[in-house]
């Protein structure tokens, strides 16, 4: 379900760790009753009055930060990275072909294409064009944004293409014929909605969509999943399962693995609790694992990833463990597991991927990648011995991602290897066969030889050891005068690992800046416990961690408050809002992207109701703790805040633009100087529908921060 789911110039001098996290400790004011909120009118996303306000704000911000030669240079340098023909065209295998979606200067909305492995190995592969989104838009007079495909295996000749009208999460779904390179006449079509679809066979789909009033959850996702037959109206589709309005979402999936065909229905109660059922005809049989665990069936095996301690069959398994047991015996009542991974204080499981005969574990050791290969016993027996071997390690301070495998047919795997100063390399190998080889290498977009990467650890307010990465010039002077940008997220079990960014290199590092990534609680860097440590009432732990990193950068002489900036988006935008209101003395400027900010109303805005498991429900007694980290309620007329840029997108139907609108409007009305706002029309939660829009938004943020941190 998660696919529905990346600085105040007051010159405050810090007095050392004994005074760390000093801030205004006056209790947060009670939330303004919604009826008295003078900026509720900005919640009318497409209302004329609200859009007029947006246009005025955009014009003011553009005049200050966009309408100049410096911005144009920054934007164009970032756009060169995004449009570069030398980028890696990442692929996923479907049958005998490798498929890729590609955007560049000539194709701003992108092309969907395919090639063979033999061609892909060449420096200039020959591609077979399947769908040109720009040509489609021209023919239809639309502005479609490509949102992915689902193709029916094993032939992969029929696909469901998702197209967003504005870059948001709501999409139109159309059936596409790969052999004919065209949409299927009278094929499966769904109008624009937040839909979940999956192939059962060539003539049947599982579909969850907006079937009419009451068919979506309070979180704005499908509440009902149906089985839809070709040639019949959607209204005639047969209901498979109907959830409750309070559920997050309902979906169904058909596993087409040869010899292991199975059907599943998933009911997500919230972001971290779900019920999984195997569908046997008209009967649903629950997969009896804890509601907060992740369960995955593959061939003979059921894998369970725990989020809380689980005692079963006389054994207790820890948080963050990965367990395996034969699927069919488990469904028949057997409960004996083999623990494939057990976390420790430094190591967590990031992800895993099946090949035909093996399981690849992607582990993090203090946020740096390491791979292991596990081989199950030939006969799926409880307690059978799994063989374990290490895969070739990654370079220091780097990340390895398993981006594709071919579990139905082979032990092929594809790896993306990257680091802050190491452009990505795409490697392909076959377990028990060909060793990994570099198939594609991304170009360097800045001179990495001038910089060094280091990892540091700092104690947070409660004594927790928090890591952060620093990318800085090799000749960095620890004189407190370096413009430094601190980035964070801290939510939803999302980990921030080393990753190459040509945009950051060109727009920040090459200017002489220092770039820092804070691995604060709320993320997944040390497994579910690291995430759970900042849930709901404990959310301020994430903010204390971020503040501790900021203070450590000053203590070490890397920077000082007037030269330290912060940036984050979405949940990271909420982080920025709280840095603004809780720790303004630590920063010289803040960039706040597509943020949550009004935590009193967030569950009533866009998809906000889906995040109550993360933050709590402000319409209940939870408001007593939520109010402490709701920036919109906590910004004060008598506060002294650093310059701030809020930027968002009208088409963001996940968080929505209204929270950034209201925060900027409130701060401006309170008389705070240097409060800037910009709203892109397209792009959804990514704030950009094409490379040029993305370059525009990123350049504006970097130039704003650079100018303010002088």
mmCIF file with all atom_site columns, C-alpha atoms in Angstrom, residues 365-484:
data_model
loop_
_atom_site.group_PDB
_atom_site.id
_atom_site.type_symbol
_atom_site.label_atom_id
_atom_site.label_alt_id
_atom_site.label_comp_id
_atom_site.label_asym_id
_atom_site.label_entity_id
_atom_site.label_seq_id
_atom_site.pdbx_PDB_ins_code
_atom_site.Cartn_x
_atom_site.Cartn_y
_atom_site.Cartn_z
_atom_site.occupancy
_atom_site.B_iso_or_equiv
_atom_site.pdbx_formal_charge
_atom_site.auth_seq_id
_atom_site.auth_comp_id
_atom_site.auth_asym_id
_atom_site.auth_atom_id
_atom_site.pdbx_PDB_model_num
ATOM 1   C CA . UNK A 1 365 ? 25.561 -1.684  8.390   1.00 0.00 ? 365 UNK A CA 1
ATOM 2   C CA . UNK A 1 366 ? 25.391 1.811   9.922   1.00 0.00 ? 366 UNK A CA 1
ATOM 3   C CA . UNK A 1 367 ? 23.476 2.936   6.798   1.00 0.00 ? 367 UNK A CA 1
ATOM 4   C CA . UNK A 1 368 ? 25.965 1.423   4.323   1.00 0.00 ? 368 UNK A CA 1
ATOM 5   C CA . UNK A 1 369 ? 25.039 -1.481  2.056   1.00 0.00 ? 369 UNK A CA 1
ATOM 6   C CA . UNK A 1 370 ? 26.018 -5.143  2.178   1.00 0.00 ? 370 UNK A CA 1
ATOM 7   C CA . UNK A 1 371 ? 24.491 -8.052  0.229   1.00 0.00 ? 371 UNK A CA 1
ATOM 8   C CA . UNK A 1 372 ? 24.054 -11.699 1.199   1.00 0.00 ? 372 UNK A CA 1
ATOM 9   C CA . UNK A 1 373 ? 22.748 -14.607 -0.875  1.00 0.00 ? 373 UNK A CA 1
ATOM 10  C CA . UNK A 1 374 ? 20.604 -17.241 0.799   1.00 0.00 ? 374 UNK A CA 1
ATOM 11  C CA . UNK A 1 375 ? 19.771 -20.577 -0.807  1.00 0.00 ? 375 UNK A CA 1
ATOM 12  C CA . UNK A 1 376 ? 16.762 -22.489 0.524   1.00 0.00 ? 376 UNK A CA 1
ATOM 13  C CA . UNK A 1 377 ? 16.833 -26.263 1.011   1.00 0.00 ? 377 UNK A CA 1
ATOM 14  C CA . UNK A 1 378 ? 15.889 -28.146 -2.133  1.00 0.00 ? 378 UNK A CA 1
ATOM 15  C CA . UNK A 1 379 ? 12.817 -29.550 -0.442  1.00 0.00 ? 379 UNK A CA 1
ATOM 16  C CA . UNK A 1 380 ? 10.715 -26.961 1.350   1.00 0.00 ? 380 UNK A CA 1
ATOM 17  C CA . UNK A 1 381 ? 10.833 -28.397 4.852   1.00 0.00 ? 381 UNK A CA 1
ATOM 18  C CA . UNK A 1 382 ? 10.364 -26.609 8.176   1.00 0.00 ? 382 UNK A CA 1
ATOM 19  C CA . UNK A 1 383 ? 13.713 -25.972 9.809   1.00 0.00 ? 383 UNK A CA 1
ATOM 20  C CA . UNK A 1 384 ? 15.631 -26.951 6.701   1.00 0.00 ? 384 UNK A CA 1
ATOM 21  C CA . UNK A 1 385 ? 19.125 -25.542 6.366   1.00 0.00 ? 385 UNK A CA 1
ATOM 22  C CA . UNK A 1 386 ? 19.470 -22.389 4.283   1.00 0.00 ? 386 UNK A CA 1
ATOM 23  C CA . UNK A 1 387 ? 22.917 -21.772 2.832   1.00 0.00 ? 387 UNK A CA 1
ATOM 24  C CA . UNK A 1 388 ? 24.367 -18.288 3.257   1.00 0.00 ? 388 UNK A CA 1
ATOM 25  C CA . UNK A 1 389 ? 27.107 -16.496 1.310   1.00 0.00 ? 389 UNK A CA 1
ATOM 26  C CA . UNK A 1 390 ? 28.327 -12.918 1.027   1.00 0.00 ? 390 UNK A CA 1
ATOM 27  C CA . UNK A 1 391 ? 28.136 -11.137 -2.313  1.00 0.00 ? 391 UNK A CA 1
ATOM 28  C CA . UNK A 1 392 ? 30.881 -8.840  -3.520  1.00 0.00 ? 392 UNK A CA 1
ATOM 29  C CA . UNK A 1 393 ? 30.932 -5.782  -1.279  1.00 0.00 ? 393 UNK A CA 1
ATOM 30  C CA . UNK A 1 394 ? 30.243 -2.210  -2.288  1.00 0.00 ? 394 UNK A CA 1
ATOM 31  C CA . UNK A 1 395 ? 32.829 0.571   -2.144  1.00 0.00 ? 395 UNK A CA 1
ATOM 32  C CA . UNK A 1 396 ? 33.034 2.487   1.125   1.00 0.00 ? 396 UNK A CA 1
ATOM 33  C CA . UNK A 1 397 ? 30.205 4.939   1.874   1.00 0.00 ? 397 UNK A CA 1
ATOM 34  C CA . UNK A 1 398 ? 28.006 3.545   -0.871  1.00 0.00 ? 398 UNK A CA 1
ATOM 35  C CA . UNK A 1 399 ? 24.630 1.998   -1.545  1.00 0.00 ? 399 UNK A CA 1
ATOM 36  C CA . UNK A 1 400 ? 23.708 -1.146  -3.482  1.00 0.00 ? 400 UNK A CA 1
ATOM 37  C CA . UNK A 1 401 ? 20.174 -1.653  -4.683  1.00 0.00 ? 401 UNK A CA 1
ATOM 38  C CA . UNK A 1 402 ? 18.849 -4.810  -6.305  1.00 0.00 ? 402 UNK A CA 1
ATOM 39  C CA . UNK A 1 403 ? 16.742 -3.144  -8.974  1.00 0.00 ? 403 UNK A CA 1
ATOM 40  C CA . UNK A 1 404 ? 15.552 -6.185  -10.917 1.00 0.00 ? 404 UNK A CA 1
ATOM 41  C CA . UNK A 1 405 ? 15.537 -10.001 -10.936 1.00 0.00 ? 405 UNK A CA 1
ATOM 42  C CA . UNK A 1 406 ? 13.858 -12.661 -13.064 1.00 0.00 ? 406 UNK A CA 1
ATOM 43  C CA . UNK A 1 407 ? 12.429 -15.001 -10.395 1.00 0.00 ? 407 UNK A CA 1
ATOM 44  C CA . UNK A 1 408 ? 10.220 -17.020 -12.745 1.00 0.00 ? 408 UNK A CA 1
ATOM 45  C CA . UNK A 1 409 ? 12.954 -18.082 -15.123 1.00 0.00 ? 409 UNK A CA 1
ATOM 46  C CA . UNK A 1 410 ? 16.517 -17.492 -13.954 1.00 0.00 ? 410 UNK A CA 1
ATOM 47  C CA . UNK A 1 411 ? 18.948 -16.337 -11.278 1.00 0.00 ? 411 UNK A CA 1
ATOM 48  C CA . UNK A 1 412 ? 19.735 -13.123 -13.133 1.00 0.00 ? 412 UNK A CA 1
ATOM 49  C CA . UNK A 1 413 ? 20.057 -9.984  -11.000 1.00 0.00 ? 413 UNK A CA 1
ATOM 50  C CA . UNK A 1 414 ? 20.673 -6.289  -11.689 1.00 0.00 ? 414 UNK A CA 1
ATOM 51  C CA . UNK A 1 415 ? 22.421 -4.008  -9.196  1.00 0.00 ? 415 UNK A CA 1
ATOM 52  C CA . UNK A 1 416 ? 22.682 -0.243  -8.978  1.00 0.00 ? 416 UNK A CA 1
ATOM 53  C CA . UNK A 1 417 ? 25.856 0.769   -7.103  1.00 0.00 ? 417 UNK A CA 1
ATOM 54  C CA . UNK A 1 418 ? 26.251 4.413   -6.124  1.00 0.00 ? 418 UNK A CA 1
ATOM 55  C CA . UNK A 1 419 ? 27.790 6.775   -3.602  1.00 0.00 ? 419 UNK A CA 1
ATOM 56  C CA . UNK A 1 420 ? 27.794 10.495  -2.872  1.00 0.00 ? 420 UNK A CA 1
ATOM 57  C CA . UNK A 1 421 ? 30.846 10.985  -5.089  1.00 0.00 ? 421 UNK A CA 1
ATOM 58  C CA . UNK A 1 422 ? 30.534 7.859   -7.250  1.00 0.00 ? 422 UNK A CA 1
ATOM 59  C CA . UNK A 1 423 ? 28.139 8.022   -10.216 1.00 0.00 ? 423 UNK A CA 1
ATOM 60  C CA . UNK A 1 424 ? 25.881 4.993   -10.474 1.00 0.00 ? 424 UNK A CA 1
ATOM 61  C CA . UNK A 1 425 ? 27.053 1.841   -12.160 1.00 0.00 ? 425 UNK A CA 1
ATOM 62  C CA . UNK A 1 426 ? 24.507 -0.684  -13.388 1.00 0.00 ? 426 UNK A CA 1
ATOM 63  C CA . UNK A 1 427 ? 25.727 -4.246  -12.942 1.00 0.00 ? 427 UNK A CA 1
ATOM 64  C CA . UNK A 1 428 ? 24.286 -7.544  -14.129 1.00 0.00 ? 428 UNK A CA 1
ATOM 65  C CA . UNK A 1 429 ? 25.130 -11.023 -12.944 1.00 0.00 ? 429 UNK A CA 1
ATOM 66  C CA . UNK A 1 430 ? 23.731 -14.537 -12.605 1.00 0.00 ? 430 UNK A CA 1
ATOM 67  C CA . UNK A 1 431 ? 23.970 -16.353 -9.278  1.00 0.00 ? 431 UNK A CA 1
ATOM 68  C CA . UNK A 1 432 ? 25.866 -19.631 -9.672  1.00 0.00 ? 432 UNK A CA 1
ATOM 69  C CA . UNK A 1 433 ? 26.801 -18.341 -13.110 1.00 0.00 ? 433 UNK A CA 1
ATOM 70  C CA . UNK A 1 434 ? 28.228 -15.186 -14.637 1.00 0.00 ? 434 UNK A CA 1
ATOM 71  C CA . UNK A 1 435 ? 29.849 -12.831 -12.138 1.00 0.00 ? 435 UNK A CA 1
ATOM 72  C CA . UNK A 1 436 ? 28.502 -9.304  -11.892 1.00 0.00 ? 436 UNK A CA 1
ATOM 73  C CA . UNK A 1 437 ? 29.718 -7.050  -14.685 1.00 0.00 ? 437 UNK A CA 1
ATOM 74  C CA . UNK A 1 438 ? 29.177 -3.350  -15.243 1.00 0.00 ? 438 UNK A CA 1
ATOM 75  C CA . UNK A 1 439 ? 26.757 -2.985  -18.132 1.00 0.00 ? 439 UNK A CA 1
ATOM 76  C CA . UNK A 1 440 ? 26.217 0.778   -17.936 1.00 0.00 ? 440 UNK A CA 1
ATOM 77  C CA . UNK A 1 441 ? 28.125 3.540   -16.168 1.00 0.00 ? 441 UNK A CA 1
ATOM 78  C CA . UNK A 1 442 ? 26.650 6.940   -15.403 1.00 0.00 ? 442 UNK A CA 1
ATOM 79  C CA . UNK A 1 443 ? 28.798 9.957   -16.215 1.00 0.00 ? 443 UNK A CA 1
ATOM 80  C CA . UNK A 1 444 ? 30.298 12.300  -13.645 1.00 0.00 ? 444 UNK A CA 1
ATOM 81  C CA . UNK A 1 445 ? 28.570 15.681  -13.543 1.00 0.00 ? 445 UNK A CA 1
ATOM 82  C CA . UNK A 1 446 ? 31.053 17.369  -11.220 1.00 0.00 ? 446 UNK A CA 1
ATOM 83  C CA . UNK A 1 447 ? 34.690 16.891  -10.181 1.00 0.00 ? 447 UNK A CA 1
ATOM 84  C CA . UNK A 1 448 ? 34.475 14.466  -7.260  1.00 0.00 ? 448 UNK A CA 1
ATOM 85  C CA . UNK A 1 449 ? 38.241 14.616  -6.660  1.00 0.00 ? 449 UNK A CA 1
ATOM 86  C CA . UNK A 1 450 ? 37.781 17.925  -4.853  1.00 0.00 ? 450 UNK A CA 1
ATOM 87  C CA . UNK A 1 451 ? 35.502 16.462  -2.188  1.00 0.00 ? 451 UNK A CA 1
ATOM 88  C CA . UNK A 1 452 ? 35.516 13.921  0.622   1.00 0.00 ? 452 UNK A CA 1
ATOM 89  C CA . UNK A 1 453 ? 32.747 11.922  2.295   1.00 0.00 ? 453 UNK A CA 1
ATOM 90  C CA . UNK A 1 454 ? 32.756 11.251  6.022   1.00 0.00 ? 454 UNK A CA 1
ATOM 91  C CA . UNK A 1 455 ? 30.304 9.746   8.471   1.00 0.00 ? 455 UNK A CA 1
ATOM 92  C CA . UNK A 1 456 ? 29.805 11.179  11.931  1.00 0.00 ? 456 UNK A CA 1
ATOM 93  C CA . UNK A 1 457 ? 27.754 10.285  14.986  1.00 0.00 ? 457 UNK A CA 1
ATOM 94  C CA . UNK A 1 458 ? 26.219 12.610  17.549  1.00 0.00 ? 458 UNK A CA 1
ATOM 95  C CA . UNK A 1 459 ? 24.263 12.063  20.736  1.00 0.00 ? 459 UNK A CA 1
ATOM 96  C CA . UNK A 1 460 ? 20.705 13.311  20.596  1.00 0.00 ? 460 UNK A CA 1
ATOM 97  C CA . UNK A 1 461 ? 18.954 14.902  23.574  1.00 0.00 ? 461 UNK A CA 1
ATOM 98  C CA . UNK A 1 462 ? 18.009 11.516  25.063  1.00 0.00 ? 462 UNK A CA 1
ATOM 99  C CA . UNK A 1 463 ? 21.452 10.005  24.470  1.00 0.00 ? 463 UNK A CA 1
ATOM 100 C CA . UNK A 1 464 ? 20.622 8.143   21.257  1.00 0.00 ? 464 UNK A CA 1
ATOM 101 C CA . UNK A 1 465 ? 23.531 7.818   18.811  1.00 0.00 ? 465 UNK A CA 1
ATOM 102 C CA . UNK A 1 466 ? 22.504 9.447   15.504  1.00 0.00 ? 466 UNK A CA 1
ATOM 103 C CA . UNK A 1 467 ? 24.569 9.129   12.306  1.00 0.00 ? 467 UNK A CA 1
ATOM 104 C CA . UNK A 1 468 ? 25.002 11.672  9.560   1.00 0.00 ? 468 UNK A CA 1
ATOM 105 C CA . UNK A 1 469 ? 26.948 11.871  6.302   1.00 0.00 ? 469 UNK A CA 1
ATOM 106 C CA . UNK A 1 470 ? 28.983 14.922  5.321   1.00 0.00 ? 470 UNK A CA 1
ATOM 107 C CA . UNK A 1 471 ? 30.150 15.736  1.781   1.00 0.00 ? 471 UNK A CA 1
ATOM 108 C CA . UNK A 1 472 ? 32.623 18.612  1.839   1.00 0.00 ? 472 UNK A CA 1
ATOM 109 C CA . UNK A 1 473 ? 35.649 20.073  0.047   1.00 0.00 ? 473 UNK A CA 1
ATOM 110 C CA . UNK A 1 474 ? 38.862 18.236  0.920   1.00 0.00 ? 474 UNK A CA 1
ATOM 111 C CA . UNK A 1 475 ? 40.433 21.528  1.986   1.00 0.00 ? 475 UNK A CA 1
ATOM 112 C CA . UNK A 1 476 ? 37.469 22.437  4.208   1.00 0.00 ? 476 UNK A CA 1
ATOM 113 C CA . UNK A 1 477 ? 38.392 25.037  6.800   1.00 0.00 ? 477 UNK A CA 1
ATOM 114 C CA . UNK A 1 478 ? 36.724 24.447  10.165  1.00 0.00 ? 478 UNK A CA 1
ATOM 115 C CA . UNK A 1 479 ? 36.189 28.152  10.715  1.00 0.00 ? 479 UNK A CA 1
ATOM 116 C CA . UNK A 1 480 ? 32.392 28.131  10.975  1.00 0.00 ? 480 UNK A CA 1
ATOM 117 C CA . UNK A 1 481 ? 32.030 30.082  7.733   1.00 0.00 ? 481 UNK A CA 1
ATOM 118 C CA . UNK A 1 482 ? 31.004 27.340  5.276   1.00 0.00 ? 482 UNK A CA 1
ATOM 119 C CA . UNK A 1 483 ? 27.573 27.471  3.703   1.00 0.00 ? 483 UNK A CA 1
ATOM 120 C CA . UNK A 1 484 ? 26.121 24.132  4.703   1.00 0.00 ? 484 UNK A CA 1
#
